[in-house]
Tab-separated table of C-alpha atoms and ligand atoms in Angstrom:
chain	number	residue	atom	x	y	z
A	1	MET	CA	-15.000	2.260	10.509
A	2	SER	CA	-19.237	1.079	9.600
A	3	PRO	CA	-20.697	0.157	12.606
A	4	GLN	CA	-21.291	-3.012	11.706
A	5	ASP	CA	-17.695	-3.474	11.742
A	6	LEU	CA	-17.514	-2.835	15.270
A	7	GLU	CA	-20.024	-3.747	18.362
A	8	SER	CA	-19.503	-3.250	22.193
A	9	ARG	CA	-21.039	-4.910	24.997
A	10	SER	CA	-20.576	-5.067	28.243
A	11	GLY	CA	-16.725	-3.997	27.280
A	12	ILE	CA	-16.333	-7.172	24.977
A	13	ILE	CA	-15.125	-5.034	21.471
A	14	THR	CA	-15.659	-6.646	18.565
A	15	THR	CA	-14.412	-6.018	15.290
A	16	ARG	CA	-13.748	-7.652	11.998
A	17	ALA	CA	-11.458	-6.671	8.037
A	18	PRO	CA	-11.761	-8.628	5.585
A	19	GLY	CA	-9.224	-10.749	3.156
A	20	ARG	CA	-8.586	-9.634	-0.063
A	21	VAL	CA	-8.302	-10.565	-3.786
A	22	ASN	CA	-5.968	-8.575	-6.069
A	23	LEU	CA	-7.944	-8.281	-9.167
A	24	ILE	CA	-3.653	-6.602	-10.926
A	25	GLY	CA	-0.494	-5.616	-9.797
A	26	GLU	CA	0.874	-8.297	-7.847
A	27	HIS	CA	4.895	-8.218	-7.200
A	28	THR	CA	4.442	-4.681	-7.630
A	29	ASP	CA	3.396	-2.907	-3.892
A	30	TYR	CA	7.224	-3.043	-2.977
A	31	ASN	CA	8.386	-1.953	-6.445
A	32	ALA	CA	6.465	0.912	-5.241
A	33	GLY	CA	4.347	0.276	-8.439
A	34	PHE	CA	0.446	0.062	-8.592
A	35	VAL	CA	-2.292	-2.583	-7.322
A	36	LEU	CA	-5.838	-2.910	-7.102
A	37	PRO	CA	-7.383	-5.690	-4.739
A	38	THR	CA	-11.025	-5.849	-3.416
A	39	PRO	CA	-11.888	-7.412	-0.164
A	40	ILE	CA	-13.984	-10.659	0.067
A	41	PRO	CA	-16.436	-11.837	2.226
A	42	GLN	CA	-14.792	-13.175	4.128
A	43	HIS	CA	-13.993	-12.023	7.465
A	44	THR	CA	-11.456	-12.313	10.367
A	45	THR	CA	-12.949	-11.354	13.517
A	46	VAL	CA	-11.898	-10.860	17.214
A	47	GLN	CA	-13.644	-10.244	20.382
A	48	LEU	CA	-11.507	-7.873	22.768
A	49	ILE	CA	-11.743	-7.312	26.771
A	50	PRO	CA	-9.383	-5.606	27.636
A	51	THR	CA	-8.144	-5.873	31.474
A	52	VAL	CA	-6.285	-4.365	34.430
A	53	ALA	CA	-3.078	-6.892	34.297
A	54	THR	CA	-0.053	-6.348	31.550
A	55	THR	CA	-0.394	-9.724	29.990
A	56	VAL	CA	-2.150	-10.475	26.852
A	57	HIS	CA	-4.317	-14.073	26.337
A	58	ALA	CA	-5.486	-15.032	23.415
A	59	ARG	CA	-6.860	-18.419	21.783
A	60	SER	CA	-8.130	-18.703	17.885
A	61	ALA	CA	-11.766	-20.846	17.224
A	62	ASP	CA	-9.265	-22.325	14.759
A	63	MET	CA	-7.209	-23.825	16.291
A	64	PRO	CA	-9.304	-25.343	19.364
A	65	GLY	CA	-7.363	-25.524	22.955
A	66	GLU	CA	-4.101	-23.604	21.604
A	67	GLU	CA	-4.135	-21.032	23.913
A	68	ARG	CA	-1.312	-18.744	24.269
A	69	SER	CA	-0.547	-16.267	27.133
A	70	TYR	CA	2.999	-13.379	27.298
A	71	ARG	CA	3.183	-10.357	29.211
A	72	LEU	CA	3.350	-6.660	27.639
A	73	GLY	CA	6.971	-5.406	26.813
A	74	GLU	CA	8.045	-9.579	26.813
A	75	GLU	CA	6.489	-10.380	22.836
A	76	GLN	CA	9.535	-12.896	21.069
A	77	ARG	CA	8.736	-14.822	17.999
A	78	GLN	CA	7.281	-18.152	18.393
A	79	ARG	CA	6.765	-18.873	14.148
A	80	GLY	CA	3.258	-19.322	15.197
A	81	TRP	CA	-0.441	-17.454	14.781
A	82	ILE	CA	0.251	-15.927	17.954
A	83	ASP	CA	3.188	-13.623	16.282
A	84	TYR	CA	0.924	-11.636	14.667
A	85	ILE	CA	-0.946	-10.519	17.635
A	86	GLN	CA	2.801	-10.489	19.839
A	87	GLY	CA	3.664	-8.120	17.042
A	88	VAL	CA	1.104	-5.569	17.165
A	89	THR	CA	1.444	-5.458	20.463
A	90	PHE	CA	5.681	-5.162	19.741
A	91	ILE	CA	5.332	-2.380	16.827
A	92	LEU	CA	2.449	-0.276	19.287
A	93	ALA	CA	4.863	0.253	21.999
A	94	ARG	CA	8.135	1.181	19.428
A	95	ASP	CA	5.896	4.206	18.531
A	96	GLY	CA	5.209	5.229	21.551
A	97	HIS	CA	1.041	4.061	22.244
A	98	LYS	CA	0.021	2.892	25.624
A	99	ILE	CA	-1.847	-0.067	25.420
A	100	GLY	CA	-2.819	-1.978	29.034
A	101	GLY	CA	-3.780	-5.747	29.132
A	102	PHE	CA	-6.663	-7.843	27.241
A	103	ASP	CA	-8.322	-11.111	26.746
A	104	LEU	CA	-8.845	-12.343	23.073
A	105	SER	CA	-10.059	-14.515	20.705
A	106	LEU	CA	-10.349	-14.365	17.031
A	107	GLN	CA	-12.461	-16.674	14.604
A	108	SER	CA	-10.966	-16.325	11.102
A	109	GLU	CA	-13.215	-17.616	7.902
A	110	VAL	CA	-10.331	-16.247	5.311
A	111	PRO	CA	-8.036	-19.459	4.488
A	112	ILE	CA	-4.812	-18.830	5.473
A	113	GLY	CA	-1.330	-19.591	3.725
A	114	SER	CA	-4.258	-19.092	0.564
A	115	GLY	CA	-3.056	-15.838	-0.780
A	116	LEU	CA	-6.095	-13.880	1.209
A	117	SER	CA	-3.982	-11.847	3.020
A	118	SER	CA	-5.113	-13.922	6.355
A	119	SER	CA	-2.469	-12.064	7.942
A	120	ALA	CA	-3.732	-8.876	7.144
A	121	ALA	CA	-6.805	-9.630	8.584
A	122	LEU	CA	-5.653	-10.265	11.673
A	123	GLU	CA	-3.691	-7.163	11.371
A	124	ILE	CA	-5.887	-4.901	10.692
A	125	ALA	CA	-9.141	-6.745	13.084
A	126	LEU	CA	-6.797	-6.879	16.575
A	127	LEU	CA	-5.631	-2.955	15.386
A	128	ARG	CA	-9.229	-2.296	14.972
A	129	ALA	CA	-10.357	-3.005	18.348
A	130	LEU	CA	-7.268	-2.250	20.365
A	131	ARG	CA	-8.017	1.876	18.569
A	132	GLU	CA	-11.190	1.378	20.278
A	133	ALA	CA	-10.272	-0.308	23.659
A	134	PHE	CA	-7.247	2.277	24.540
A	135	ALA	CA	-8.724	5.085	22.121
A	136	LEU	CA	-5.512	5.594	19.576
A	137	PRO	CA	-5.033	8.372	17.776
A	138	LEU	CA	-4.215	6.304	14.531
A	139	THR	CA	-5.993	6.603	10.607
A	140	ASP	CA	-6.681	3.981	8.714
A	141	VAL	CA	-4.073	3.584	6.454
A	142	GLN	CA	-1.793	4.259	9.465
A	143	LEU	CA	-2.983	0.695	10.870
A	144	ALA	CA	-2.343	-0.459	7.542
A	145	GLN	CA	0.795	1.286	7.681
A	146	ILE	CA	1.377	-0.667	11.623
A	147	GLY	CA	-0.264	-4.276	10.062
A	148	GLN	CA	3.018	-3.817	7.354
A	149	ARG	CA	5.672	-3.468	10.187
A	150	VAL	CA	4.342	-6.000	12.266
A	151	GLU	CA	5.124	-8.273	8.764
A	152	ASN	CA	8.253	-6.627	8.359
A	153	GLU	CA	10.005	-5.969	11.305
A	154	PHE	CA	8.790	-9.008	13.488
A	155	VAL	CA	7.466	-11.806	11.904
A	156	GLY	CA	10.167	-11.431	9.074
A	157	ALA	CA	7.788	-11.291	6.286
A	158	PRO	CA	9.374	-8.506	3.275
A	159	VAL	CA	5.716	-7.599	2.306
A	160	GLY	CA	5.030	-4.989	1.054
A	161	ILE	CA	2.176	-3.047	2.106
A	162	MET	CA	-0.917	-3.817	-0.197
A	163	ASP	CA	-3.168	-6.517	1.600
A	164	GLN	CA	-2.947	-4.699	5.124
A	165	MET	CA	-3.998	-1.166	2.412
A	166	ALA	CA	-7.169	-3.546	0.867
A	167	SER	CA	-8.654	-5.265	4.477
A	168	SER	CA	-8.546	-2.069	6.381
A	169	LEU	CA	-9.236	0.661	3.534
A	170	GLY	CA	-11.670	-1.823	0.544
A	171	ARG	CA	-15.338	-1.708	0.272
A	172	PRO	CA	-17.499	-4.885	-1.171
A	173	GLY	CA	-17.778	-4.210	-4.420
A	174	GLU	CA	-15.460	-1.943	-5.513
A	175	ALA	CA	-12.126	-2.019	-6.058
A	176	LEU	CA	-9.162	-0.260	-4.675
A	177	PHE	CA	-6.635	1.201	-7.085
A	178	LEU	CA	-3.447	2.236	-5.052
A	179	ASP	CA	-0.539	4.001	-5.598
A	180	THR	CA	2.327	2.439	-3.017
A	181	ASP	CA	4.553	4.960	-3.770
A	182	THR	CA	2.663	7.919	-2.099
A	183	LEU	CA	-0.100	5.767	-0.796
A	184	LYS	CA	-3.447	7.701	-2.891
A	185	TRP	CA	-5.838	5.999	-3.210
A	186	GLU	CA	-9.116	5.829	-4.825
A	187	LEU	CA	-12.078	3.340	-5.381
A	188	ILE	CA	-13.221	1.883	-8.346
A	189	PRO	CA	-17.001	-0.245	-8.277
A	190	LEU	CA	-17.176	-3.510	-9.879
A	191	PRO	CA	-19.383	-3.350	-12.648
A	192	PRO	CA	-22.599	-4.796	-11.562
A	193	SER	CA	-22.448	-7.088	-14.335
A	194	VAL	CA	-19.295	-8.620	-13.291
A	195	GLU	CA	-19.090	-11.519	-10.753
A	196	LEU	CA	-15.730	-12.456	-8.940
A	197	VAL	CA	-14.747	-15.614	-8.936
A	198	VAL	CA	-12.552	-17.093	-6.499
A	199	ILE	CA	-11.088	-20.847	-6.217
A	200	ASP	CA	-8.861	-22.146	-3.168
A	201	SER	CA	-6.359	-24.403	-4.774
A	202	LEU	CA	-5.315	-25.694	-1.366
A	203	VAL	CA	-2.087	-25.367	-1.642
A	204	ARG	CA	-0.178	-23.432	0.748
A	205	HIS	CA	2.371	-21.088	0.700
A	206	ASN	CA	3.799	-18.731	3.471
A	207	HIS	CA	5.395	-15.766	2.608
A	208	ALA	CA	8.443	-15.653	5.309
A	209	SER	CA	10.253	-18.348	3.828
A	210	GLY	CA	12.275	-18.075	0.610
A	211	ASP	CA	10.746	-17.513	-2.127
A	212	TYR	CA	8.837	-14.318	-2.237
A	213	ARG	CA	11.693	-12.669	-0.338
A	214	THR	CA	13.756	-14.753	-3.305
A	215	ARG	CA	12.036	-12.058	-6.163
A	216	ARG	CA	12.247	-8.474	-4.362
A	217	GLU	CA	16.040	-9.190	-3.954
A	218	GLU	CA	15.766	-10.007	-7.661
A	219	CYS	CA	13.645	-7.282	-8.267
A	220	GLU	CA	15.645	-4.971	-6.281
A	221	ARG	CA	19.263	-6.568	-8.231
A	222	ALA	CA	17.539	-5.711	-11.512
A	223	CYS	CA	17.131	-2.594	-10.339
A	224	VAL	CA	20.886	-2.256	-9.754
A	225	ALA	CA	21.886	-3.065	-12.908
A	226	LEU	CA	19.520	-0.684	-14.641
A	227	GLY	CA	20.154	2.616	-12.554
A	228	VAL	CA	16.982	3.283	-10.268
A	229	THR	CA	16.358	2.446	-7.257
A	230	ARG	CA	12.496	1.528	-8.069
A	231	LEU	CA	11.211	-0.263	-10.294
A	232	ARG	CA	8.242	1.548	-10.859
A	233	ASP	CA	11.005	4.618	-12.230
A	234	VAL	CA	10.758	1.839	-15.577
A	235	ASP	CA	8.791	3.316	-17.773
A	236	PRO	CA	7.530	1.304	-20.290
A	237	VAL	CA	6.181	3.160	-22.316
A	238	ALA	CA	9.560	5.655	-22.346
A	239	LEU	CA	11.915	5.664	-24.915
A	240	GLY	CA	14.961	2.862	-24.836
A	241	ALA	CA	13.009	1.672	-21.186
A	242	LEU	CA	12.382	-1.636	-22.575
A	243	ASP	CA	15.290	-2.712	-24.319
A	244	ALA	CA	17.379	-1.459	-20.961
A	245	LEU	CA	15.613	-4.451	-19.760
A	246	GLU	CA	17.456	-6.347	-22.840
A	247	THR	CA	20.658	-5.477	-21.289
A	248	LEU	CA	20.189	-7.464	-18.319
A	249	PRO	CA	20.751	-11.039	-17.892
A	250	ASP	CA	17.597	-13.251	-18.135
A	251	LEU	CA	16.085	-14.115	-15.622
A	252	LEU	CA	16.409	-10.321	-13.921
A	253	MET	CA	15.001	-9.279	-17.044
A	254	ARG	CA	11.854	-11.498	-17.359
A	255	ARG	CA	11.319	-10.883	-13.093
A	256	ALA	CA	12.326	-6.547	-14.182
A	257	ARG	CA	9.464	-7.413	-17.436
A	258	HIS	CA	6.949	-8.818	-14.934
A	259	VAL	CA	6.392	-5.277	-11.956
A	260	VAL	CA	6.906	-2.852	-15.329
A	261	SER	CA	4.497	-4.278	-17.507
A	262	GLU	CA	2.114	-5.241	-14.436
A	263	ASN	CA	2.251	-1.546	-13.581
A	264	ARG	CA	1.341	-1.029	-16.520
A	265	ARG	CA	-1.462	-3.965	-16.345
A	266	VAL	CA	-3.096	-2.229	-13.279
A	267	LEU	CA	-3.351	0.999	-15.694
A	268	GLU	CA	-5.491	-0.635	-17.604
A	269	MET	CA	-7.553	-2.284	-16.056
A	270	VAL	CA	-9.040	0.180	-14.140
A	271	ASP	CA	-9.824	2.314	-17.601
A	272	ALA	CA	-11.227	-1.494	-18.375
A	273	LEU	CA	-13.736	-1.416	-15.295
A	274	ARG	CA	-14.678	2.715	-15.435
A	275	GLN	CA	-15.841	1.651	-19.389
A	276	GLU	CA	-16.876	-1.640	-18.029
A	277	ASN	CA	-15.270	-3.367	-20.773
A	278	LEU	CA	-15.131	-6.949	-19.368
A	279	ASP	CA	-13.140	-8.693	-22.118
A	280	GLU	CA	-10.310	-6.171	-22.004
A	281	CYS	CA	-10.652	-6.861	-17.861
A	282	GLY	CA	-10.670	-10.478	-19.242
A	283	ARG	CA	-7.877	-10.125	-21.504
A	284	VAL	CA	-5.455	-7.891	-18.732
A	285	LEU	CA	-5.811	-11.012	-16.155
A	286	ASP	CA	-5.403	-13.617	-18.342
A	287	ALA	CA	-2.037	-11.311	-19.371
A	288	GLY	CA	-1.168	-11.635	-15.391
A	289	HIS	CA	-0.991	-14.622	-15.086
A	290	ILE	CA	1.076	-15.878	-18.007
A	291	SER	CA	3.614	-12.801	-16.837
A	292	LEU	CA	3.264	-14.945	-13.062
A	293	ARG	CA	3.829	-18.248	-14.630
A	294	ASP	CA	6.535	-17.590	-17.555
A	295	ASP	CA	8.220	-14.145	-16.487
A	296	PHE	CA	7.856	-14.123	-12.112
A	297	GLU	CA	7.961	-17.168	-12.221
A	298	ILE	CA	5.637	-17.580	-9.077
A	299	SER	CA	2.683	-20.065	-10.380
A	300	VAL	CA	2.509	-23.826	-9.327
A	301	PRO	CA	1.268	-26.841	-11.700
A	302	GLU	CA	-2.382	-26.639	-9.679
A	303	VAL	CA	-3.021	-23.018	-9.593
A	304	ASP	CA	-2.119	-22.963	-13.585
A	305	ARG	CA	-5.132	-25.381	-14.668
A	306	LEU	CA	-7.498	-24.191	-12.594
A	307	VAL	CA	-6.457	-20.915	-14.273
A	308	GLU	CA	-6.440	-22.125	-17.425
A	309	ILE	CA	-9.844	-24.205	-17.040
A	310	ALA	CA	-11.785	-21.307	-15.789
A	311	THR	CA	-9.965	-18.739	-19.416
A	312	THR	CA	-11.457	-22.167	-21.786
A	313	ARG	CA	-14.628	-21.727	-20.888
A	314	ASP	CA	-17.345	-19.256	-23.198
A	315	ASP	CA	-18.405	-17.530	-19.205
A	316	ILE	CA	-15.651	-16.255	-17.577
A	317	TYR	CA	-13.669	-13.739	-19.112
A	318	GLY	CA	-10.791	-14.087	-17.401
A	319	ALA	CA	-8.520	-15.241	-14.941
A	320	ARG	CA	-5.077	-15.732	-12.846
A	321	MET	CA	-3.042	-16.263	-9.733
A	322	THR	CA	-3.868	-13.474	-7.332
A	323	GLY	CA	-1.962	-12.753	-4.099
A	324	GLY	CA	1.985	-13.650	-3.283
A	325	GLY	CA	1.471	-17.388	-5.014
A	326	PHE	CA	3.088	-20.393	-5.190
A	327	GLY	CA	0.041	-21.855	-3.943
A	328	GLY	CA	-3.186	-20.369	-3.331
A	329	ALA	CA	-5.863	-18.610	-5.052
A	330	ILE	CA	-7.244	-17.958	-8.562
A	331	ILE	CA	-9.850	-14.855	-9.044
A	332	ALA	CA	-12.002	-15.436	-12.698
A	333	LEU	CA	-14.399	-12.847	-13.994
A	334	ALA	CA	-17.542	-13.745	-15.166
A	335	PRO	CA	-21.033	-12.811	-16.090
A	336	THR	CA	-23.692	-11.581	-12.854
A	337	GLY	CA	-24.846	-14.729	-12.113
A	338	ALA	CA	-22.635	-17.000	-13.657
A	339	GLY	CA	-20.198	-16.995	-11.286
A	340	ARG	CA	-21.283	-19.402	-8.888
A	341	ARG	CA	-22.335	-21.974	-12.153
A	342	ALA	CA	-19.066	-21.534	-13.248
A	343	ALA	CA	-16.746	-21.972	-10.449
A	344	VAL	CA	-17.894	-26.090	-9.115
A	345	ASP	CA	-17.526	-26.658	-12.614
A	346	ILE	CA	-14.590	-25.770	-12.913
A	347	VAL	CA	-13.493	-27.004	-9.128
A	348	GLU	CA	-15.492	-30.814	-10.788
A	349	ARG	CA	-13.189	-30.995	-13.572
A	350	TYR	CA	-10.973	-29.733	-11.953
A	351	SER	CA	-10.853	-32.557	-9.195
A	352	ALA	CA	-11.797	-35.399	-12.376
A	353	GLU	CA	-8.749	-34.094	-14.396
A	354	THR	CA	-6.004	-33.861	-11.249
A	355	GLY	CA	-7.667	-36.363	-8.645
A	356	LYS	CA	-6.373	-33.505	-6.841
A	357	PRO	CA	-9.325	-31.054	-4.937
A	358	ALA	CA	-10.263	-27.490	-4.475
A	359	SER	CA	-12.370	-25.296	-3.272
A	360	VAL	CA	-15.205	-22.209	-4.614
A	361	LEU	CA	-14.800	-19.349	-2.262
A	362	VAL	CA	-16.912	-17.057	-3.868
A	363	PRO	CA	-19.128	-16.497	-5.040
A	364	GLY	CA	-21.065	-17.902	-2.214
A	365	ALA	CA	-23.652	-21.239	-2.570
B	1	GLA	C1	1.248	-10.753	-0.577
B	1	GLA	C2	2.792	-9.725	0.252
B	1	GLA	C3	1.984	-8.274	-0.708
B	1	GLA	C4	2.382	-8.401	-2.661
B	1	GLA	C5	1.669	-9.979	-3.088
B	1	GLA	C6	2.257	-9.924	-3.686
B	1	GLA	O1	0.230	-10.781	-0.826
B	1	GLA	O2	1.714	-9.881	1.456
B	1	GLA	O3	2.288	-7.538	0.014
B	1	GLA	O4	3.618	-8.408	-2.603
B	1	GLA	O5	2.272	-10.958	-1.907
B	1	GLA	O6	2.124	-8.399	-5.233
């Protein structure tokens, strides 16, 4: 953890953790595949004061007046923001970690439900604070694993591990090339000649609700039909692998084709970034969007329109939806220095056409 991530003054521990975008590798993490996320400048900050009690008091600057309290050991799912706090203390206790009570205040710049991992940012910021406050012997990877279990076992969102790994291990200006099967990871520098654009469609999702879960189940059904345990194991280059996909019912074939081709796109993007081949980076983004829209069917018209407007511009290499889908944000790559202007123009044109708002998150003003 860098010194600016942590500040301890008169018993107050302040930590923060970033949201993320995923450059490519969507819905591959729960298929044991590859992902390539990068942190965004927006962070969630927590301030934690350890107390002698066994209660947790929490308040969120984003929801004034909404204070919540519970006793450690009596965590109960409430379907609200407090579940992420309760989930963290629940999983820590289940793993045998000893923590005491604390007062907590949170503040998040990461928009909620926009596909930018606001929940992972909260989990990792809180886990960093608890690690410091109670001297927990946890590595950054373990923080991410605990964060994923909070989602899976307490909140009820059947997500993979990408977001928590991105928030815990990511570094600005670098992409986290992660193999979610082995958790082997490597930071790939983003070329200085390219700038990331992030636009929020303001259409909100919730991964504890049905659609994300349905996609996950469809991938599992495709595995059974193909006789593999994970879609990661379908090698698109292997002779006959793509023919095998063709034997699936149409819907499962398209779901599997997305995952298999998306894993390959992660490897292509890593190569393109290493070679600073920005046209190729753009091609991979565009292909990723088409696959998510047509094969995986997790885009929405607002997001498709933002992507279409972006990809028709000369100053955009490529664009796609990012995150779990069903709303949320798009990313695009622009030449360095051109991103802000392009992003503002894209939003203006989108709003003029549709009458709907959208918001530029990156680059900042
Ligand atoms: C959400 C989940 C991740 C991942 C993405 C899709 O962000 O939290 O684990 O599955 O969707 O790539």
